[in-house]
Amino acid sequence: MVSQVPQPRDRALLRKMSRRMIVDLVQRSGPVSRATIARSTNMAKPTVSAIVEELATEGILTELGVGEASPSGGRRPVLYEFNQASHHVVGIHIGVETTTAVLADARGSEVARTDVVTSREAPADVLASLCGAIDRMIYERDLAKCDVTAIGVCVPALIDPLGGLLVFAPNLEWRNVNIVEGLREVNAEATIYVHNVAQAVLAAEYMEGIGQRWPNAVLLYEDNGVGAAIMIDGSIFHGVRGFAGEIGHCKLPGGEEPCNCGAKGCLETRVSVTAMLRRVGHEPDRHSTLHQQLRTLARSDDPRVKRALREVGKDLGLATSWLVNLVNPDAVVIGGGFLDAGEALLDGLMASVRDQGLPESTAALTVQRSVLGSAAPVRGATLLALQASRRSLQRVLGGYRAPSLPFAQ
Ligand SMILES: [Zn+2]
């Protein structure tokens, strides 16, 4: 007769799965008793009690005190909740003008943020002053460096996500910068992941912005430079080396304008914020950011401005129609500085996509504005850090499976 007694390896696996289920349930449902956990998971009460005690000792769960007795009487149950302070993560958006870092708890809720000016000087100096600003943020919250288990970074650049190497950022004029090494000072033990900003924005929109109705989407994003991101079946498409989506450096016919990448006639030279201001005939001033100046202009009733921004939209729409024909997405998401150009740009873009795209591909296409707006990049970076922290948590917890996030594993 074949023995039904679980082998040690099976028992260890069962234990891991049970821990995972319990952490998942407590995180999802809020304060719960051991009896509720047992009922919801169909586990034996003594097993639940032993695992909950273990998780509480490890600091993953917190004992909240006693709750209400059930209507049928009996002892009042002890309630447990997920300890959101069990670890922290940092999300960083290195922007062309400003760099923002957010400190978030284990659930991803923001607890502090800091902004530093992104200077064009030596990247090593920029990263060192960023580390200093993050250190201050950590200590002001009475935390220690080791409390930060993961760091997510997004930056407008070609990023090799495997090594966290910034290969080239045309608008920052940075080349071959090892972002991971530059941020080691925050916590040498932390897991650090680096992504392209458009990819991080689309991931954030999918998780918390436009939502998950459109798992096949392309994003067009402007932040001094121009990029795209592609999502296929709910996962960001990175390409072989992580460089997918560099639509800003595709050439438009007849373009001669020099681009920061070193080439001429790139889409970016026609539709970046600098190009938009030039095309509406506006001389940039130093009293406000370029995007603020664009917003003010777009709100004016000047028909020449509207016409010029509509033309910008048409150029962007032509490039978008190529993406739509290639990817056949559910939705095109418009984000970053493109939204500062208002309705005229979106009208031009939609007209151009309709005219230039394959009717069969554009018939059911949704064009959707970014919902998270300027909050999207650093939120994407924070989600990236959370994904990384849950992976390291997996080791701590012995098998806790994180909810699936759209970044590559
Ligand atoms: Zn270029």
CSV table of C-alpha atoms and ligand atoms in Angstrom, one decimal:
chain,number,residue,atom,x,y,z
A,1,MET,CA,0.0,0.0,0.0
A,2,VAL,CA,1.3,3.5,-0.9
A,3,SER,CA,1.9,5.7,2.2
A,4,GLN,CA,-0.2,8.8,2.4
A,5,VAL,CA,2.0,10.5,5.0
A,6,PRO,CA,3.5,13.7,3.5
A,7,GLN,CA,7.3,13.6,3.0
A,8,PRO,CA,9.4,16.3,4.7
A,9,ARG,CA,9.9,18.2,1.4
A,10,ASP,CA,6.1,18.2,0.9
A,11,ARG,CA,5.5,19.3,4.5
A,12,ALA,CA,7.9,22.3,4.0
A,13,LEU,CA,6.2,23.2,0.8
A,14,LEU,CA,2.8,23.0,2.5
A,15,ARG,CA,4.0,25.2,5.3
A,16,LYS,CA,5.3,27.8,2.9
A,17,MET,CA,2.0,27.8,1.0
A,18,SER,CA,0.0,28.2,4.2
A,19,ARG,CA,2.2,31.1,5.3
A,20,ARG,CA,1.7,32.7,2.0
A,21,MET,CA,-2.1,32.3,2.1
A,22,ILE,CA,-2.3,33.8,5.6
A,23,VAL,CA,-0.1,36.8,4.8
A,24,ASP,CA,-2.1,37.4,1.7
A,25,LEU,CA,-5.4,37.1,3.5
A,26,VAL,CA,-4.4,39.4,6.4
A,27,GLN,CA,-3.0,42.0,4.0
A,28,ARG,CA,-6.1,41.9,1.9
A,29,SER,CA,-8.8,41.8,4.6
A,30,GLY,CA,-7.4,44.0,7.4
A,31,PRO,CA,-7.7,43.0,11.1
A,32,VAL,CA,-8.7,39.3,11.3
A,33,SER,CA,-8.8,36.7,14.0
A,34,ARG,CA,-7.2,33.3,13.9
A,35,ALA,CA,-10.7,31.7,13.7
A,36,THR,CA,-11.6,33.8,10.7
A,37,ILE,CA,-8.3,32.9,9.0
A,38,ALA,CA,-9.0,29.2,9.7
A,39,ARG,CA,-12.5,29.5,8.3
A,40,SER,CA,-11.4,31.4,5.2
A,41,THR,CA,-8.4,29.2,4.3
A,42,ASN,CA,-9.9,25.8,5.4
A,43,MET,CA,-6.8,25.3,7.5
A,44,ALA,CA,-6.8,23.5,10.9
A,45,LYS,CA,-6.9,26.0,13.8
A,46,PRO,CA,-3.7,24.7,15.5
A,47,THR,CA,-1.8,25.2,12.2
A,48,VAL,CA,-3.2,28.7,11.8
A,49,SER,CA,-2.2,29.6,15.4
A,50,ALA,CA,1.3,28.3,15.0
A,51,ILE,CA,1.9,30.2,11.7
A,52,VAL,CA,0.3,33.4,13.0
A,53,GLU,CA,2.5,33.3,16.1
A,54,GLU,CA,5.6,32.7,13.9
A,55,LEU,CA,4.7,35.7,11.6
A,56,ALA,CA,4.0,37.9,14.6
A,57,THR,CA,7.5,37.0,16.0
A,58,GLU,CA,9.0,37.9,12.7
A,59,GLY,CA,7.3,41.3,12.7
A,60,ILE,CA,5.2,40.5,9.6
A,61,LEU,CA,1.9,40.6,11.5
A,62,THR,CA,1.0,42.8,14.4
A,63,GLU,CA,-1.3,41.8,17.3
A,64,LEU,CA,-4.0,44.5,17.5
A,65,GLY,CA,-5.8,43.4,20.8
A,66,VAL,CA,-9.1,41.8,21.2
A,67,GLY,CA,-12.1,42.3,19.0
A,68,GLU,CA,-15.9,41.8,19.6
A,69,ALA,CA,-17.2,38.4,20.7
A,70,SER,CA,-19.3,36.6,18.2
A,71,PRO,CA,-23.2,36.8,18.7
A,72,SER,CA,-23.2,33.2,19.9
A,73,GLY,CA,-20.9,34.3,22.8
A,74,GLY,CA,-17.5,32.7,23.7
A,75,ARG,CA,-14.1,34.3,24.1
A,76,ARG,CA,-13.3,37.6,22.4
A,77,PRO,CA,-10.9,36.9,19.6
A,78,VAL,CA,-7.3,38.4,19.3
A,79,LEU,CA,-7.1,40.4,16.0
A,80,TYR,CA,-4.0,40.5,13.7
A,81,GLU,CA,-3.1,42.9,10.9
A,82,PHE,CA,-0.3,43.1,8.4
A,83,ASN,CA,2.5,45.2,9.8
A,84,GLN,CA,3.0,48.0,7.2
A,85,ALA,CA,6.1,49.2,9.0
A,86,SER,CA,7.7,45.8,8.7
A,87,HIS,CA,9.9,47.3,5.9
A,88,HIS,CA,10.0,50.4,3.7
A,89,VAL,CA,10.8,51.1,0.1
A,90,VAL,CA,12.0,54.1,-1.8
A,91,GLY,CA,10.8,55.2,-5.3
A,92,ILE,CA,12.9,57.7,-7.3
A,93,HIS,CA,12.0,59.6,-10.4
A,94,ILE,CA,15.1,61.3,-11.9
A,95,GLY,CA,13.5,64.0,-14.1
A,96,VAL,CA,15.3,66.3,-16.5
A,97,GLU,CA,14.7,69.3,-14.1
A,98,THR,CA,13.7,67.8,-10.8
A,99,THR,CA,14.4,64.5,-9.0
A,100,THR,CA,11.8,63.2,-6.6
A,101,ALA,CA,12.3,60.5,-4.0
A,102,VAL,CA,9.4,58.9,-2.1
A,103,LEU,CA,9.6,56.8,1.1
A,104,ALA,CA,6.7,54.3,1.3
A,105,ASP,CA,5.7,51.7,3.8
A,106,ALA,CA,5.3,47.9,3.1
A,107,ARG,CA,1.9,48.5,1.6
A,108,GLY,CA,3.2,51.2,-0.7
A,109,SER,CA,1.6,54.2,1.1
A,110,GLU,CA,3.8,57.3,0.9
A,111,VAL,CA,5.2,58.4,4.2
A,112,ALA,CA,7.6,61.1,3.1
A,113,ARG,CA,9.0,62.7,-0.1
A,114,THR,CA,11.9,64.9,-1.0
A,115,ASP,CA,12.8,66.9,-4.2
A,116,VAL,CA,16.2,67.8,-5.4
A,117,VAL,CA,17.3,69.8,-8.5
A,118,THR,CA,18.7,67.5,-11.2
A,119,SER,CA,21.8,69.2,-12.3
A,120,ARG,CA,23.6,68.4,-15.5
A,121,GLU,CA,26.9,68.1,-13.6
A,122,ALA,CA,28.7,64.8,-12.9
A,123,PRO,CA,26.0,62.1,-12.4
A,124,ALA,CA,28.0,60.7,-9.5
A,125,ASP,CA,27.6,64.0,-7.7
A,126,VAL,CA,23.9,64.1,-8.4
A,127,LEU,CA,23.4,60.6,-7.1
A,128,ALA,CA,25.5,61.3,-4.0
A,129,SER,CA,23.4,64.4,-3.1
A,130,LEU,CA,20.3,62.3,-3.8
A,131,CYS,CA,21.6,59.6,-1.3
A,132,GLY,CA,22.1,62.4,1.3
A,133,ALA,CA,18.5,63.7,0.8
A,134,ILE,CA,17.1,60.1,1.1
A,135,ASP,CA,19.2,59.6,4.3
A,136,ARG,CA,17.7,62.7,5.9
A,137,MET,CA,14.2,61.5,4.9
A,138,ILE,CA,14.8,58.1,6.5
A,139,TYR,CA,16.2,59.5,9.8
A,140,GLU,CA,13.5,62.1,10.1
A,141,ARG,CA,11.0,59.2,10.2
A,142,ASP,CA,13.0,57.5,12.9
A,143,LEU,CA,14.0,54.7,10.6
A,144,ALA,CA,17.3,53.1,9.9
A,145,LYS,CA,19.0,52.5,6.5
A,146,CYS,CA,18.3,48.8,6.9
A,147,ASP,CA,14.6,49.4,7.0
A,148,VAL,CA,14.7,50.3,3.3
A,149,THR,CA,14.6,46.9,1.6
A,150,ALA,CA,14.2,48.0,-2.0
A,151,ILE,CA,14.7,51.0,-4.2
A,152,GLY,CA,13.0,51.5,-7.6
A,153,VAL,CA,14.3,54.2,-10.0
A,154,CYS,CA,12.9,55.5,-13.2
A,155,VAL,CA,14.7,57.9,-15.5
A,156,PRO,CA,14.3,59.2,-19.1
A,157,ALA,CA,17.0,57.1,-20.6
A,158,LEU,CA,18.0,53.9,-22.3
A,159,ILE,CA,18.2,51.5,-19.3
A,160,ASP,CA,19.7,48.1,-19.2
A,161,PRO,CA,17.3,46.8,-16.5
A,162,LEU,CA,19.4,43.7,-15.8
A,163,GLY,CA,22.4,45.6,-14.5
A,164,GLY,CA,20.6,48.9,-13.6
A,165,LEU,CA,23.0,50.6,-16.0
A,166,LEU,CA,21.9,53.9,-17.6
A,167,VAL,CA,23.3,53.5,-21.1
A,168,PHE,CA,22.3,57.0,-22.5
A,169,ALA,CA,20.0,59.8,-21.4
A,170,PRO,CA,20.1,62.4,-24.3
A,171,ASN,CA,18.3,65.1,-22.3
A,172,LEU,CA,20.4,64.7,-19.2
A,173,GLU,CA,23.5,64.3,-21.3
A,174,TRP,CA,24.5,61.2,-19.2
A,175,ARG,CA,26.2,58.1,-20.6
A,176,ASN,CA,27.0,54.8,-18.9
A,177,VAL,CA,26.0,55.7,-15.4
A,178,ASN,CA,25.8,52.8,-12.9
A,179,ILE,CA,22.7,54.0,-11.0
A,180,VAL,CA,22.7,50.9,-8.8
A,181,GLU,CA,26.2,51.6,-7.5
A,182,GLY,CA,25.4,55.3,-7.1
A,183,LEU,CA,22.6,54.5,-4.8
A,184,ARG,CA,24.3,51.7,-2.7
A,185,GLU,CA,24.9,54.3,0.0
A,186,VAL,CA,21.2,54.4,0.9
A,187,ASN,CA,21.4,50.7,2.0
A,188,ALA,CA,24.1,48.4,0.7
A,189,GLU,CA,21.7,45.4,1.2
A,190,ALA,CA,18.7,46.9,-0.6
A,191,THR,CA,17.5,45.4,-3.9
A,192,ILE,CA,17.7,48.2,-6.5
A,193,TYR,CA,15.9,48.2,-9.9
A,194,VAL,CA,16.1,50.8,-12.6
A,195,HIS,CA,13.6,51.3,-15.4
A,196,ASN,CA,12.9,53.7,-18.3
A,197,VAL,CA,10.4,56.4,-17.1
A,198,ALA,CA,7.7,55.8,-19.8
A,199,GLN,CA,7.7,52.1,-18.9
A,200,ALA,CA,7.3,53.0,-15.2
A,201,VAL,CA,4.5,55.4,-16.0
A,202,LEU,CA,2.5,52.9,-18.0
A,203,ALA,CA,2.9,50.3,-15.2
A,204,ALA,CA,1.7,52.8,-12.6
A,205,GLU,CA,-1.3,53.7,-14.8
A,206,TYR,CA,-2.2,50.0,-15.3
A,207,MET,CA,-2.0,49.3,-11.5
A,208,GLU,CA,-3.5,52.5,-10.1
A,209,GLY,CA,-4.5,55.0,-12.8
A,210,ILE,CA,-6.4,54.1,-15.9
A,211,GLY,CA,-6.8,50.6,-14.5
A,212,GLN,CA,-6.6,47.1,-16.0
A,213,ARG,CA,-9.4,47.3,-18.6
A,214,TRP,CA,-6.7,47.7,-21.3
A,215,PRO,CA,-4.0,45.1,-20.8
A,216,ASN,CA,-2.7,45.8,-24.3
A,217,ALA,CA,-1.8,49.5,-24.4
A,218,VAL,CA,0.8,51.9,-25.7
A,219,LEU,CA,1.8,55.1,-23.8
A,220,LEU,CA,3.1,58.3,-25.4
A,221,TYR,CA,5.0,60.3,-22.8
A,222,GLU,CA,6.7,63.7,-22.8
A,223,ASP,CA,9.1,65.1,-20.2
A,224,ASN,CA,11.5,67.3,-22.1
A,225,GLY,CA,12.2,64.2,-24.2
A,226,VAL,CA,9.6,61.9,-25.8
A,227,GLY,CA,9.2,58.2,-25.2
A,228,ALA,CA,6.7,55.4,-25.6
A,229,ALA,CA,5.9,52.3,-23.6
A,230,ILE,CA,4.3,49.1,-24.7
A,231,MET,CA,2.2,46.7,-22.6
A,232,ILE,CA,1.3,43.3,-23.9
A,233,ASP,CA,-1.1,41.1,-22.0
A,234,GLY,CA,-0.6,43.1,-18.8
A,235,SER,CA,3.3,43.1,-18.9
A,236,ILE,CA,5.6,45.8,-20.0
A,237,PHE,CA,7.5,44.9,-23.2
A,238,HIS,CA,11.2,45.7,-22.7
A,239,GLY,CA,12.9,44.4,-25.8
A,240,VAL,CA,16.1,42.5,-25.9
A,241,ARG,CA,18.2,45.1,-23.9
A,242,GLY,CA,15.4,47.1,-22.3
A,243,PHE,CA,15.3,49.8,-25.0
A,244,ALA,CA,11.8,49.2,-26.4
A,245,GLY,CA,9.6,52.3,-26.9
A,246,GLU,CA,12.2,54.9,-28.0
A,247,ILE,CA,9.8,56.4,-30.5
A,248,GLY,CA,11.1,59.9,-29.8
A,249,HIS,CA,14.2,59.1,-31.7
A,250,CYS,CA,12.5,57.7,-34.8
A,251,LYS,CA,12.9,60.0,-37.8
A,252,LEU,CA,10.1,61.9,-39.4
A,253,PRO,CA,10.5,62.5,-43.2
A,254,GLY,CA,12.1,65.8,-44.1
A,255,GLY,CA,13.2,66.6,-40.5
A,256,GLU,CA,16.6,68.4,-40.3
A,257,GLU,CA,16.4,69.7,-36.7
A,258,PRO,CA,19.4,68.4,-34.6
A,259,CYS,CA,18.3,66.1,-31.7
A,260,ASN,CA,20.0,65.7,-28.3
A,261,CYS,CA,20.7,62.1,-29.3
A,262,GLY,CA,23.1,63.3,-32.0
A,263,ALA,CA,20.9,62.5,-35.0
A,264,LYS,CA,18.7,64.9,-37.0
A,265,GLY,CA,14.9,65.0,-37.6
A,266,CYS,CA,13.8,62.8,-34.7
A,267,LEU,CA,10.1,62.9,-33.7
A,268,GLU,CA,11.3,64.5,-30.4
A,269,THR,CA,12.6,67.6,-32.3
A,270,ARG,CA,9.0,68.2,-33.5
A,271,VAL,CA,6.9,67.4,-30.4
A,272,SER,CA,8.9,67.9,-27.2
A,273,VAL,CA,8.0,70.8,-24.9
A,274,THR,CA,10.8,72.9,-26.4
A,275,ALA,CA,9.6,72.1,-29.9
A,276,MET,CA,6.0,72.9,-29.0
A,277,LEU,CA,7.0,76.3,-27.6
A,278,ARG,CA,9.0,77.0,-30.7
A,279,ARG,CA,6.2,76.0,-33.0
A,280,VAL,CA,3.7,78.3,-31.2
A,281,GLY,CA,6.3,81.1,-31.6
A,282,HIS,CA,6.9,81.5,-27.8
A,283,GLU,CA,10.3,82.6,-26.5
A,284,PRO,CA,10.9,80.6,-23.3
A,285,ASP,CA,11.5,82.8,-20.1
A,286,ARG,CA,13.1,81.9,-16.9
A,287,HIS,CA,10.2,82.8,-14.6
A,288,SER,CA,8.5,79.4,-14.8
A,289,THR,CA,9.1,75.9,-16.1
A,290,LEU,CA,8.7,75.2,-19.8
A,291,HIS,CA,5.6,73.0,-19.0
A,292,GLN,CA,4.0,75.8,-17.0
A,293,GLN,CA,4.5,78.2,-20.0
A,294,LEU,CA,3.0,75.6,-22.3
A,295,ARG,CA,-0.1,75.2,-20.0
A,296,THR,CA,-0.6,79.0,-20.0
A,297,LEU,CA,-0.4,79.2,-23.7
A,298,ALA,CA,-2.7,76.3,-24.3
A,299,ARG,CA,-5.4,77.9,-22.2
A,300,SER,CA,-5.3,81.1,-24.3
A,301,ASP,CA,-7.8,81.6,-27.1
A,302,ASP,CA,-5.2,82.6,-29.6
A,303,PRO,CA,-6.2,80.7,-32.8
A,304,ARG,CA,-2.5,80.6,-34.0
A,305,VAL,CA,-1.5,78.8,-30.8
A,306,LYS,CA,-4.4,76.3,-31.2
A,307,ARG,CA,-3.5,75.7,-34.9
A,308,ALA,CA,0.2,75.1,-34.0
A,309,LEU,CA,-0.6,72.7,-31.2
A,310,ARG,CA,-3.0,70.8,-33.5
A,311,GLU,CA,-0.2,70.4,-36.0
A,312,VAL,CA,2.0,69.1,-33.2
A,313,GLY,CA,-0.8,66.6,-32.4
A,314,LYS,CA,-0.8,65.5,-36.1
A,315,ASP,CA,2.9,64.8,-36.1
A,316,LEU,CA,2.5,62.8,-32.9
A,317,GLY,CA,-0.5,61.1,-34.3
A,318,LEU,CA,1.4,60.0,-37.4
A,319,ALA,CA,4.0,58.3,-35.2
A,320,THR,CA,1.2,56.9,-33.0
A,321,SER,CA,-0.5,55.4,-36.1
A,322,TRP,CA,2.6,53.3,-36.7
A,323,LEU,CA,2.6,52.1,-33.1
A,324,VAL,CA,-1.1,51.2,-33.4
A,325,ASN,CA,-0.6,49.3,-36.7
A,326,LEU,CA,2.3,47.4,-35.2
A,327,VAL,CA,0.9,46.6,-31.8
A,328,ASN,CA,-2.9,46.7,-32.3
A,329,PRO,CA,-3.5,47.9,-28.7
A,330,ASP,CA,-6.8,48.4,-26.9
A,331,ALA,CA,-5.8,51.9,-25.8
A,332,VAL,CA,-3.3,54.7,-26.5
A,333,VAL,CA,-2.5,56.5,-23.3
A,334,ILE,CA,-1.3,60.1,-23.4
A,335,GLY,CA,0.9,61.3,-20.5
A,336,GLY,CA,3.4,63.8,-19.2
A,337,GLY,CA,3.8,67.2,-20.9
A,338,PHE,CA,1.5,66.3,-23.8
A,339,LEU,CA,-1.4,66.9,-21.5
A,340,ASP,CA,-0.2,70.5,-20.9
A,341,ALA,CA,-0.8,71.2,-24.6
A,342,GLY,CA,-4.6,70.7,-24.0
A,343,GLU,CA,-7.4,69.7,-26.4
A,344,ALA,CA,-5.8,71.1,-29.6
A,345,LEU,CA,-3.0,68.6,-29.5
A,346,LEU,CA,-5.3,65.7,-28.6
A,347,ASP,CA,-7.7,66.7,-31.5
A,348,GLY,CA,-4.8,66.7,-33.9
A,349,LEU,CA,-3.5,63.4,-32.6
A,350,MET,CA,-6.8,61.6,-32.9
A,351,ALA,CA,-7.5,63.0,-36.4
A,352,SER,CA,-4.1,61.9,-37.5
A,353,VAL,CA,-4.4,58.4,-36.0
A,354,ARG,CA,-7.8,57.9,-37.7
A,355,ASP,CA,-6.5,59.2,-41.1
A,356,GLN,CA,-3.1,57.3,-41.0
A,357,GLY,CA,-3.9,54.2,-39.0
A,358,LEU,CA,-5.4,51.0,-40.4
A,359,PRO,CA,-9.2,51.4,-40.0
A,360,GLU,CA,-9.5,47.8,-38.7
A,361,SER,CA,-7.0,48.7,-35.9
A,362,THR,CA,-8.3,52.1,-35.0
A,363,ALA,CA,-12.0,51.3,-35.1
A,364,ALA,CA,-12.3,50.1,-31.4
A,365,LEU,CA,-9.2,52.0,-30.2
A,366,THR,CA,-9.5,54.2,-27.0
A,367,VAL,CA,-7.4,57.3,-26.6
A,368,GLN,CA,-7.0,57.9,-22.9
A,369,ARG,CA,-5.4,60.6,-20.9
A,370,SER,CA,-3.1,59.6,-18.1
A,371,VAL,CA,-5.0,59.6,-14.8
A,372,LEU,CA,-2.1,59.8,-12.4
A,373,GLY,CA,-0.6,62.8,-14.3
A,374,SER,CA,2.6,64.2,-12.8
A,375,ALA,CA,2.4,61.7,-9.9
A,376,ALA,CA,2.8,58.8,-12.3
A,377,PRO,CA,6.6,58.5,-12.7
A,378,VAL,CA,7.6,58.4,-9.0
A,379,ARG,CA,4.6,56.1,-8.3
A,380,GLY,CA,5.8,53.8,-11.0
A,381,ALA,CA,9.2,53.8,-9.4
A,382,THR,CA,7.7,53.0,-6.0
A,383,LEU,CA,5.7,50.1,-7.4
A,384,LEU,CA,8.9,48.8,-8.9
A,385,ALA,CA,10.5,49.0,-5.5
A,386,LEU,CA,7.5,47.2,-3.9
A,387,GLN,CA,7.7,44.4,-6.5
A,388,ALA,CA,11.4,44.1,-5.7
A,389,SER,CA,10.8,44.2,-1.9
A,390,ARG,CA,8.1,41.5,-2.2
A,391,ARG,CA,10.6,39.4,-4.0
A,392,SER,CA,13.1,39.8,-1.2
A,393,LEU,CA,10.2,39.3,1.3
A,394,GLN,CA,9.6,36.1,-0.5
A,395,ARG,CA,12.9,34.9,1.0
A,396,VAL,CA,12.1,36.2,4.4
A,397,LEU,CA,8.6,34.7,4.3
A,398,GLY,CA,9.6,31.5,2.6
A,399,GLY,CA,7.2,31.6,-0.3
A,400,TYR,CA,4.9,34.7,0.0
A,401,ARG,CA,3.8,35.4,-3.5
A,402,ALA,CA,3.5,39.0,-4.4
A,403,PRO,CA,0.5,40.3,-6.5
A,404,SER,CA,1.6,40.4,-10.0
A,405,LEU,CA,3.0,43.7,-11.1
A,406,PRO,CA,3.6,44.6,-14.8
A,407,PHE,CA,7.4,44.9,-14.7
A,408,ALA,CA,9.6,42.1,-16.1
A,409,GLN,CA,10.6,39.4,-13.6
B,1,ZN,ZN,17.0,61.8,-31.4
